[in-house]
PDB file of C-alpha atoms in Angstrom:
ATOM      1  CA  UNK A   1     114.648 156.409  88.939  1.00 66.00           C
ATOM      2  CA  UNK A   2     113.135 155.414  92.287  1.00 67.00           C
ATOM      3  CA  UNK A   3     111.787 158.910  92.917  1.00 75.00           C
ATOM      4  CA  UNK A   4     110.314 158.910  89.429  1.00 79.00           C
ATOM      5  CA  UNK A   5     108.573 155.616  90.169  1.00 77.00           C
ATOM      6  CA  UNK A   6     110.604 153.643  87.637  1.00 78.00           C
ATOM      7  CA  UNK A   7     111.166 150.574  89.795  1.00 79.00           C
ATOM      8  CA  UNK A   8     112.526 148.452  86.954  1.00 80.00           C
ATOM      9  CA  UNK A   9     115.345 150.901  86.201  1.00 80.00           C
ATOM     10  CA  UNK A  10     115.996 151.422  89.914  1.00 82.00           C
ATOM     11  CA  UNK A  11     116.246 147.653  90.421  1.00 78.00           C
ATOM     12  CA  UNK A  12     118.619 147.330  87.458  1.00 77.00           C
ATOM     13  CA  UNK A  13     120.910 150.093  88.753  1.00 74.00           C
ATOM     14  CA  UNK A  14     120.822 148.652  92.271  1.00 73.00           C
ATOM     15  CA  UNK A  15     121.841 145.219  90.943  1.00 69.00           C
ATOM     16  CA  UNK A  16     124.676 146.809  88.999  1.00 64.00           C
ATOM     17  CA  UNK A  17     125.922 148.676  92.079  1.00 68.00           C
ATOM     18  CA  UNK A  18     125.801 145.419  94.053  1.00 63.00           C
ATOM     19  CA  UNK A  19     127.947 143.727  91.412  1.00 61.00           C
ATOM     20  CA  UNK A  20     130.511 146.546  91.736  1.00 62.00           C
ATOM     21  CA  UNK A  21     130.507 146.106  95.521  1.00 62.00           C
ATOM     22  CA  UNK A  22     131.014 142.363  95.087  1.00 60.00           C
ATOM     23  CA  UNK A  23     134.046 142.985  92.886  1.00 58.00           C
ATOM     24  CA  UNK A  24     135.497 145.413  95.436  1.00 59.00           C
ATOM     25  CA  UNK A  25     134.972 142.903  98.259  1.00 58.00           C
ATOM     26  CA  UNK A  26     136.620 140.124  96.261  1.00 55.00           C
ATOM     27  CA  UNK A  27     139.737 142.250  95.815  1.00 56.00           C
ATOM     28  CA  UNK A  28     140.332 143.162  99.472  1.00 54.00           C
ATOM     29  CA  UNK A  29     137.895 146.002  99.993  1.00 55.00           C
ATOM     30  CA  UNK A  30     137.419 149.581  98.880  1.00 56.00           C
ATOM     31  CA  UNK A  31     141.010 150.663  99.589  1.00 57.00           C
ATOM     32  CA  UNK A  32     142.696 148.036  97.392  1.00 63.00           C
ATOM     33  CA  UNK A  33     139.998 146.989  94.947  1.00 64.00           C
ATOM     34  CA  UNK A  34     138.263 150.362  94.845  1.00 63.00           C
ATOM     35  CA  UNK A  35     141.445 152.242  94.017  1.00 65.00           C
ATOM     36  CA  UNK A  36     142.260 149.753  91.289  1.00 63.00           C
ATOM     37  CA  UNK A  37     138.827 150.231  89.739  1.00 61.00           C
ATOM     38  CA  UNK A  38     139.314 154.007  89.815  1.00 61.00           C
ATOM     39  CA  UNK A  39     142.641 153.548  88.031  1.00 60.00           C
ATOM     40  CA  UNK A  40     141.013 151.367  85.387  1.00 59.00           C
ATOM     41  CA  UNK A  41     138.481 154.113  84.593  1.00 58.00           C
ATOM     42  CA  UNK A  42     141.237 156.726  84.301  1.00 63.00           C
ATOM     43  CA  UNK A  43     141.516 158.216  87.808  1.00 59.00           C
ATOM     44  CA  UNK A  44     144.823 157.151  89.375  1.00 59.00           C
ATOM     45  CA  UNK A  45     144.631 157.819  93.127  1.00 56.00           C
ATOM     46  CA  UNK A  46     148.167 156.640  93.827  1.00 62.00           C
ATOM     47  CA  UNK A  47     149.461 153.872  96.033  1.00 65.00           C
ATOM     48  CA  UNK A  48     147.867 152.649  99.231  1.00 60.00           C
ATOM     49  CA  UNK A  49     149.221 153.421 102.661  1.00 59.00           C
ATOM     50  CA  UNK A  50     150.115 150.610 105.022  1.00 56.00           C
ATOM     51  CA  UNK A  51     148.714 148.263 106.158  1.00 52.00           C
ATOM     52  CA  UNK A  52     146.787 148.081 102.872  1.00 55.00           C
ATOM     53  CA  UNK A  53     148.433 146.442  99.883  1.00 58.00           C
ATOM     54  CA  UNK A  54     149.016 147.621  96.341  1.00 62.00           C
ATOM     55  CA  UNK A  55     147.768 145.316  93.616  1.00 62.00           C
ATOM     56  CA  UNK A  56     150.359 144.801  90.892  1.00 65.00           C
ATOM     57  CA  UNK A  57     149.516 144.331  87.215  1.00 68.00           C
ATOM     58  CA  UNK A  58     150.720 140.720  87.320  1.00 68.00           C
ATOM     59  CA  UNK A  59     148.690 140.044  90.460  1.00 64.00           C
ATOM     60  CA  UNK A  60     145.605 141.601  88.904  1.00 65.00           C
ATOM     61  CA  UNK A  61     145.970 139.382  85.826  1.00 71.00           C
ATOM     62  CA  UNK A  62     146.461 136.243  87.935  1.00 67.00           C
ATOM     63  CA  UNK A  63     143.578 137.054  90.267  1.00 63.00           C
ATOM     64  CA  UNK A  64     141.238 137.758  87.356  1.00 67.00           C
ATOM     65  CA  UNK A  65     142.205 134.456  85.748  1.00 72.00           C
ATOM     66  CA  UNK A  66     141.592 132.485  88.941  1.00 69.00           C
ATOM     67  CA  UNK A  67     138.395 134.403  89.611  1.00 67.00           C
ATOM     68  CA  UNK A  68     137.070 133.409  86.179  1.00 74.00           C
ATOM     69  CA  UNK A  69     137.955 129.790  86.938  1.00 73.00           C
ATOM     70  CA  UNK A  70     136.224 129.888  90.332  1.00 73.00           C
ATOM     71  CA  UNK A  71     133.126 131.609  88.966  1.00 73.00           C
ATOM     72  CA  UNK A  72     132.801 129.269  85.983  1.00 76.00           C
ATOM     73  CA  UNK A  73     133.222 126.174  88.189  1.00 73.00           C
ATOM     74  CA  UNK A  74     131.210 127.171  91.270  1.00 73.00           C
ATOM     75  CA  UNK A  75     128.856 129.902  90.051  1.00 77.00           C
ATOM     76  CA  UNK A  76     128.615 133.563  90.982  1.00 74.00           C
ATOM     77  CA  UNK A  77     126.979 133.033  94.380  1.00 78.00           C
ATOM     78  CA  UNK A  78     129.621 130.599  95.625  1.00 80.00           C
ATOM     79  CA  UNK A  79     132.368 132.792  94.162  1.00 77.00           C
ATOM     80  CA  UNK A  80     131.093 135.821  96.083  1.00 76.00           C
ATOM     81  CA  UNK A  81     130.867 133.690  99.226  1.00 81.00           C
ATOM     82  CA  UNK A  82     134.489 132.535  98.874  1.00 81.00           C
ATOM     83  CA  UNK A  83     136.019 135.935  98.182  1.00 77.00           C
ATOM     84  CA  UNK A  84     134.018 137.816 100.810  1.00 78.00           C
ATOM     85  CA  UNK A  85     134.992 135.360 103.563  1.00 83.00           C
ATOM     86  CA  UNK A  86     138.639 135.357 102.444  1.00 82.00           C
ATOM     87  CA  UNK A  87     138.619 139.163 102.588  1.00 78.00           C
ATOM     88  CA  UNK A  88     137.118 139.030 106.096  1.00 80.00           C
ATOM     89  CA  UNK A  89     139.868 136.693 107.302  1.00 85.00           C
ATOM     90  CA  UNK A  90     142.551 138.847 105.723  1.00 80.00           C
ATOM     91  CA  UNK A  91     141.123 142.067 107.171  1.00 78.00           C
ATOM     92  CA  UNK A  92     140.840 140.499 110.629  1.00 83.00           C
ATOM     93  CA  UNK A  93     144.440 139.284 110.738  1.00 84.00           C
ATOM     94  CA  UNK A  94     146.215 142.057 108.836  1.00 77.00           C
ATOM     95  CA  UNK A  95     144.214 145.103 109.913  1.00 74.00           C
ATOM     96  CA  UNK A  96     142.102 144.392 112.997  1.00 80.00           C
ATOM     97  CA  UNK A  97     144.850 142.439 114.753  1.00 83.00           C
ATOM     98  CA  UNK A  98     147.448 144.903 113.378  1.00 79.00           C
ATOM     99  CA  UNK A  99     149.710 142.078 112.257  1.00 83.00           C
ATOM    100  CA  UNK A 100     150.647 143.978 109.094  1.00 76.00           C
ATOM    101  CA  UNK A 101     151.776 147.018 111.069  1.00 77.00           C
ATOM    102  CA  UNK A 102     153.544 144.851 113.636  1.00 82.00           C
ATOM    103  CA  UNK A 103     155.644 143.046 111.014  1.00 82.00           C
ATOM    104  CA  UNK A 104     156.422 146.315 109.227  1.00 77.00           C
ATOM    105  CA  UNK A 105     157.612 147.917 112.471  1.00 79.00           C
ATOM    106  CA  UNK A 106     159.615 144.815 113.340  1.00 81.00           C
ATOM    107  CA  UNK A 107     161.666 144.749 110.129  1.00 78.00           C
ATOM    108  CA  UNK A 108     161.451 148.276 108.677  1.00 76.00           C
ATOM    109  CA  UNK A 109     162.262 151.488 110.590  1.00 76.00           C
ATOM    110  CA  UNK A 110     159.917 154.461 110.329  1.00 73.00           C
ATOM    111  CA  UNK A 111     160.987 157.838 108.923  1.00 71.00           C
ATOM    112  CA  UNK A 112     161.215 159.210 112.470  1.00 75.00           C
ATOM    113  CA  UNK A 113     163.497 156.350 113.534  1.00 73.00           C
ATOM    114  CA  UNK A 114     165.740 156.951 110.521  1.00 70.00           C
ATOM    115  CA  UNK A 115     165.911 160.653 111.271  1.00 71.00           C
ATOM    116  CA  UNK A 116     167.125 159.920 114.802  1.00 74.00           C
ATOM    117  CA  UNK A 117     169.901 157.684 113.436  1.00 73.00           C
ATOM    118  CA  UNK A 118     172.453 160.444 112.822  1.00 70.00           C
ATOM    119  CA  UNK A 119     174.781 159.526 109.998  1.00 65.00           C
ATOM    120  CA  UNK A 120     172.924 156.292 109.271  1.00 62.00           C
ATOM    121  CA  UNK A 121     169.777 157.680 107.654  1.00 61.00           C
ATOM    122  CA  UNK A 122     170.471 155.930 104.351  1.00 70.00           C
ATOM    123  CA  UNK A 123     171.814 152.754 105.909  1.00 68.00           C
ATOM    124  CA  UNK A 124     169.964 149.649 104.803  1.00 67.00           C
ATOM    125  CA  UNK A 125     167.787 151.333 102.166  1.00 70.00           C
ATOM    126  CA  UNK A 126     168.122 148.399  99.790  1.00 74.00           C
ATOM    127  CA  UNK A 127     167.594 145.885 102.579  1.00 77.00           C
ATOM    128  CA  UNK A 128     164.518 147.669 103.919  1.00 75.00           C
ATOM    129  CA  UNK A 129     163.045 147.943 100.425  1.00 74.00           C
ATOM    130  CA  UNK A 130     163.657 144.238  99.900  1.00 77.00           C
ATOM    131  CA  UNK A 131     162.035 143.380 103.246  1.00 79.00           C
ATOM    132  CA  UNK A 132     159.027 145.546 102.387  1.00 73.00           C
ATOM    133  CA  UNK A 133     158.584 143.753  99.062  1.00 73.00           C
ATOM    134  CA  UNK A 134     158.881 140.351 100.747  1.00 77.00           C
ATOM    135  CA  UNK A 135     156.307 141.318 103.359  1.00 78.00           C
ATOM    136  CA  UNK A 136     153.917 142.500 100.648  1.00 73.00           C
ATOM    137  CA  UNK A 137     154.429 139.212  98.804  1.00 75.00           C
ATOM    138  CA  UNK A 138     153.719 137.350 102.050  1.00 81.00           C
ATOM    139  CA  UNK A 139     150.430 139.186 102.589  1.00 78.00           C
ATOM    140  CA  UNK A 140     149.348 138.660  98.988  1.00 76.00           C
ATOM    141  CA  UNK A 141     150.131 134.971  99.372  1.00 79.00           C
ATOM    142  CA  UNK A 142     148.178 134.853 102.625  1.00 83.00           C
ATOM    143  CA  UNK A 143     145.096 136.333 100.955  1.00 80.00           C
ATOM    144  CA  UNK A 144     145.381 133.808  98.131  1.00 81.00           C
ATOM    145  CA  UNK A 145     145.716 131.025 100.714  1.00 86.00           C
ATOM    146  CA  UNK A 146     142.542 132.178 102.470  1.00 87.00           C
ATOM    147  CA  UNK A 147     140.694 132.214  99.158  1.00 85.00           C
ATOM    148  CA  UNK A 148     141.712 128.666  98.298  1.00 86.00           C
ATOM    149  CA  UNK A 149     140.975 127.447 101.820  1.00 89.00           C
ATOM    150  CA  UNK A 150     137.394 128.709 101.486  1.00 88.00           C
ATOM    151  CA  UNK A 151     137.103 126.998  98.109  1.00 87.00           C
ATOM    152  CA  UNK A 152     138.284 123.810  99.810  1.00 87.00           C
ATOM    153  CA  UNK A 153     135.748 124.315 102.617  1.00 89.00           C
ATOM    154  CA  UNK A 154     132.975 124.290 100.011  1.00 86.00           C
ATOM    155  CA  UNK A 155     133.997 120.771  99.021  1.00 86.00           C
ATOM    156  CA  UNK A 156     134.374 119.384 102.568  1.00 86.00           C
ATOM    157  CA  UNK A 157     130.731 118.166 102.829  1.00 87.00           C
ATOM    158  CA  UNK A 158     131.407 115.875  99.856  1.00 86.00           C
ATOM    159  CA  UNK A 159     134.216 114.009 101.643  1.00 85.00           C
ATOM    160  CA  UNK A 160     131.894 111.605 103.538  1.00 87.00           C
ATOM    161  CA  UNK A 161     129.859 111.051 100.354  1.00 89.00           C
ATOM    162  CA  UNK A 162     132.958 109.968  98.424  1.00 86.00           C
ATOM    163  CA  UNK A 163     135.326 108.469 100.993  1.00 87.00           C
ATOM    164  CA  UNK A 164     133.016 106.460 103.277  1.00 91.00           C
ATOM    165  CA  UNK A 165     131.320 104.447 100.484  1.00 91.00           C
ATOM    166  CA  UNK A 166     134.754 103.808  98.934  1.00 91.00           C
ATOM    167  CA  UNK A 167     136.135 102.498 102.226  1.00 91.00           C
ATOM    168  CA  UNK A 168     133.024 100.395 102.774  1.00 92.00           C
ATOM    169  CA  UNK A 169     133.348  98.976  99.252  1.00 91.00           C
ATOM    170  CA  UNK A 170     136.958  98.039  99.920  1.00 91.00           C
ATOM    171  CA  UNK A 171     136.056  96.457 103.254  1.00 90.00           C
ATOM    172  CA  UNK A 172     133.373  94.317 101.647  1.00 90.00           C
ATOM    173  CA  UNK A 173     135.842  93.126  99.011  1.00 89.00           C
ATOM    174  CA  UNK A 174     138.305  92.261 101.778  1.00 88.00           C
ATOM    175  CA  UNK A 175     135.625  90.231 103.589  1.00 86.00           C
ATOM    176  CA  UNK A 176     134.899  88.354 100.365  1.00 86.00           C
ATOM    177  CA  UNK A 177     138.595  87.596  99.942  1.00 83.00           C
ATOM    178  CA  UNK A 178     138.697  86.122 103.446  1.00 80.00           C
ATOM    179  CA  UNK A 179     136.149  83.484 102.413  1.00 81.00           C
ATOM    180  CA  UNK A 180     137.864  82.329  99.220  1.00 80.00           C
ATOM    181  CA  UNK A 181     141.328  81.983  97.806  1.00 75.00           C
ATOM    182  CA  UNK A 182     141.494  85.459  96.279  1.00 79.00           C
ATOM    183  CA  UNK A 183     144.818  87.193  96.906  1.00 82.00           C
ATOM    184  CA  UNK A 184     145.136  90.336  99.030  1.00 81.00           C
ATOM    185  CA  UNK A 185     148.094  92.148  97.511  1.00 87.00           C
ATOM    186  CA  UNK A 186     150.319  93.953 100.039  1.00 88.00           C
ATOM    187  CA  UNK A 187     151.962  95.739  97.098  1.00 90.00           C
ATOM    188  CA  UNK A 188     148.662  97.305  96.055  1.00 90.00           C
ATOM    189  CA  UNK A 189     147.955  98.253  99.658  1.00 91.00           C
ATOM    190  CA  UNK A 190     151.345  99.903 100.170  1.00 92.00           C
ATOM    191  CA  UNK A 191     151.298 101.798  96.860  1.00 94.00           C
ATOM    192  CA  UNK A 192     147.695 102.948  97.345  1.00 93.00           C
ATOM    193  CA  UNK A 193     148.520 104.398 100.772  1.00 93.00           C
ATOM    194  CA  UNK A 194     151.706 106.021  99.431  1.00 95.00           C
ATOM    195  CA  UNK A 195     149.804 107.574  96.510  1.00 95.00           C
ATOM    196  CA  UNK A 196     147.154 108.988  98.848  1.00 93.00           C
ATOM    197  CA  UNK A 197     149.894 110.636 100.909  1.00 94.00           C
ATOM    198  CA  UNK A 198     151.512 112.009  97.747  1.00 95.00           C
ATOM    199  CA  UNK A 199     148.191 113.428  96.533  1.00 93.00           C
ATOM    200  CA  UNK A 200     147.610 115.157  99.861  1.00 92.00           C
ATOM    201  CA  UNK A 201     151.079 116.723  99.639  1.00 93.00           C
ATOM    202  CA  UNK A 202     150.312 117.830  96.075  1.00 91.00           C
ATOM    203  CA  UNK A 203     147.014 119.312  97.269  1.00 89.00           C
ATOM    204  CA  UNK A 204     148.742 121.330  99.992  1.00 88.00           C
ATOM    205  CA  UNK A 205     151.344 122.479  97.470  1.00 89.00           C
ATOM    206  CA  UNK A 206     148.688 123.606  95.001  1.00 85.00           C
ATOM    207  CA  UNK A 207     146.883 125.581  97.701  1.00 85.00           C
ATOM    208  CA  UNK A 208     149.920 127.832  98.174  1.00 82.00           C
ATOM    209  CA  UNK A 209     151.165 127.753  94.553  1.00 81.00           C
ATOM    210  CA  UNK A 210     151.189 131.295  93.036  1.00 75.00           C
ATOM    211  CA  UNK A 211     149.413 130.244  89.842  1.00 77.00           C
ATOM    212  CA  UNK A 212     145.757 130.376  88.743  1.00 77.00           C
ATOM    213  CA  UNK A 213     144.074 127.100  89.594  1.00 78.00           C
ATOM    214  CA  UNK A 214     140.616 125.720  88.890  1.00 81.00           C
ATOM    215  CA  UNK A 215     138.677 124.706  92.017  1.00 83.00           C
ATOM    216  CA  UNK A 216     137.730 121.445  90.288  1.00 85.00           C
ATOM    217  CA  UNK A 217     141.174 120.133  91.245  1.00 87.00           C
ATOM    218  CA  UNK A 218     139.847 119.534  94.780  1.00 87.00           C
ATOM    219  CA  UNK A 219     137.039 117.078  93.907  1.00 87.00           C
ATOM    220  CA  UNK A 220     139.302 115.403  91.345  1.00 90.00           C
ATOM    221  CA  UNK A 221     141.933 114.662  93.998  1.00 90.00           C
ATOM    222  CA  UNK A 222     139.177 113.680  96.427  1.00 88.00           C
ATOM    223  CA  UNK A 223     137.710 111.106  94.028  1.00 89.00           C
ATOM    224  CA  UNK A 224     141.128 109.636  93.246  1.00 92.00           C
ATOM    225  CA  UNK A 225     141.848 109.353  96.987  1.00 91.00           C
ATOM    226  CA  UNK A 226     138.504 107.584  97.435  1.00 91.00           C
ATOM    227  CA  UNK A 227     139.357 105.018  94.760  1.00 92.00           C
ATOM    228  CA  UNK A 228     142.807 104.467  96.256  1.00 94.00           C
ATOM    229  CA  UNK A 229     141.317 104.125  99.746  1.00 93.00           C
ATOM    230  CA  UNK A 230     139.042 101.392  98.433  1.00 93.00           C
ATOM    231  CA  UNK A 231     142.011  99.595  96.852  1.00 92.00           C
ATOM    232  CA  UNK A 232     144.044  99.960 100.033  1.00 92.00           C
ATOM    233  CA  UNK A 233     141.321  98.568 102.328  1.00 92.00           C
ATOM    234  CA  UNK A 234     140.500  95.737  99.905  1.00 90.00           C
ATOM    235  CA  UNK A 235     144.095  94.576 100.014  1.00 89.00           C
ATOM    236  CA  UNK A 236     144.633  94.605 103.754  1.00 87.00           C
ATOM    237  CA  UNK A 237     146.000  91.212 104.722  1.00 81.00           C
ATOM    238  CA  UNK A 238     143.331  88.640 105.559  1.00 64.00           C
ATOM    239  CA  UNK A 239     144.777  88.150 109.022  1.00 63.00           C
ATOM    240  CA  UNK A 240     145.822  91.256 110.929  1.00 52.00           C
TER     241      UNK A 240
END
């Protein structure tokens, strides 16, 4: 199309190819995501060699569901930003630093090592298979963790906007209480602080939970923590 001078068609095809590249990057590069796309169009290229992972059907379904949630909540540009940076982190740790190969060699013997173990070639087959599956689950979980961390990073600039005014509001209410007979409740203070801690634990749990999760959970927890921080500061005892 470009050689024929049809710039509109060339631009359309280029945009489409960029969208395909974005999808591949979101799903851990051309080895993992690319192979899965080839399988979806009818060309099964088999499983990946280590240190690259194999995407399971259940994982593909879960990742697509979470990807739809991220894209609908943050938009395509932010979604591409999140998944590309998560893939970079994963590739750096698992491939560039050879952590994937190191852990595999630590827990699972190679074919050459098994061949040298005369009479014990089949020893531990079930155990080694189990360890391999656990390691694969660990790496899939690590990639998911990186993805959700980058989603959380997108919301970090909003923390001062929400938390600081809430704390200031609570401090002003406390100063007003110091000039009149209004009661500063230690019960409200204690329960507000305890709830903030509980919400932070819930947030950390959700980050590593193996279920699709909307990124809007982060600002929701942030706003609740801001309200609770205001309540906590407002009910600090009048005399410290």
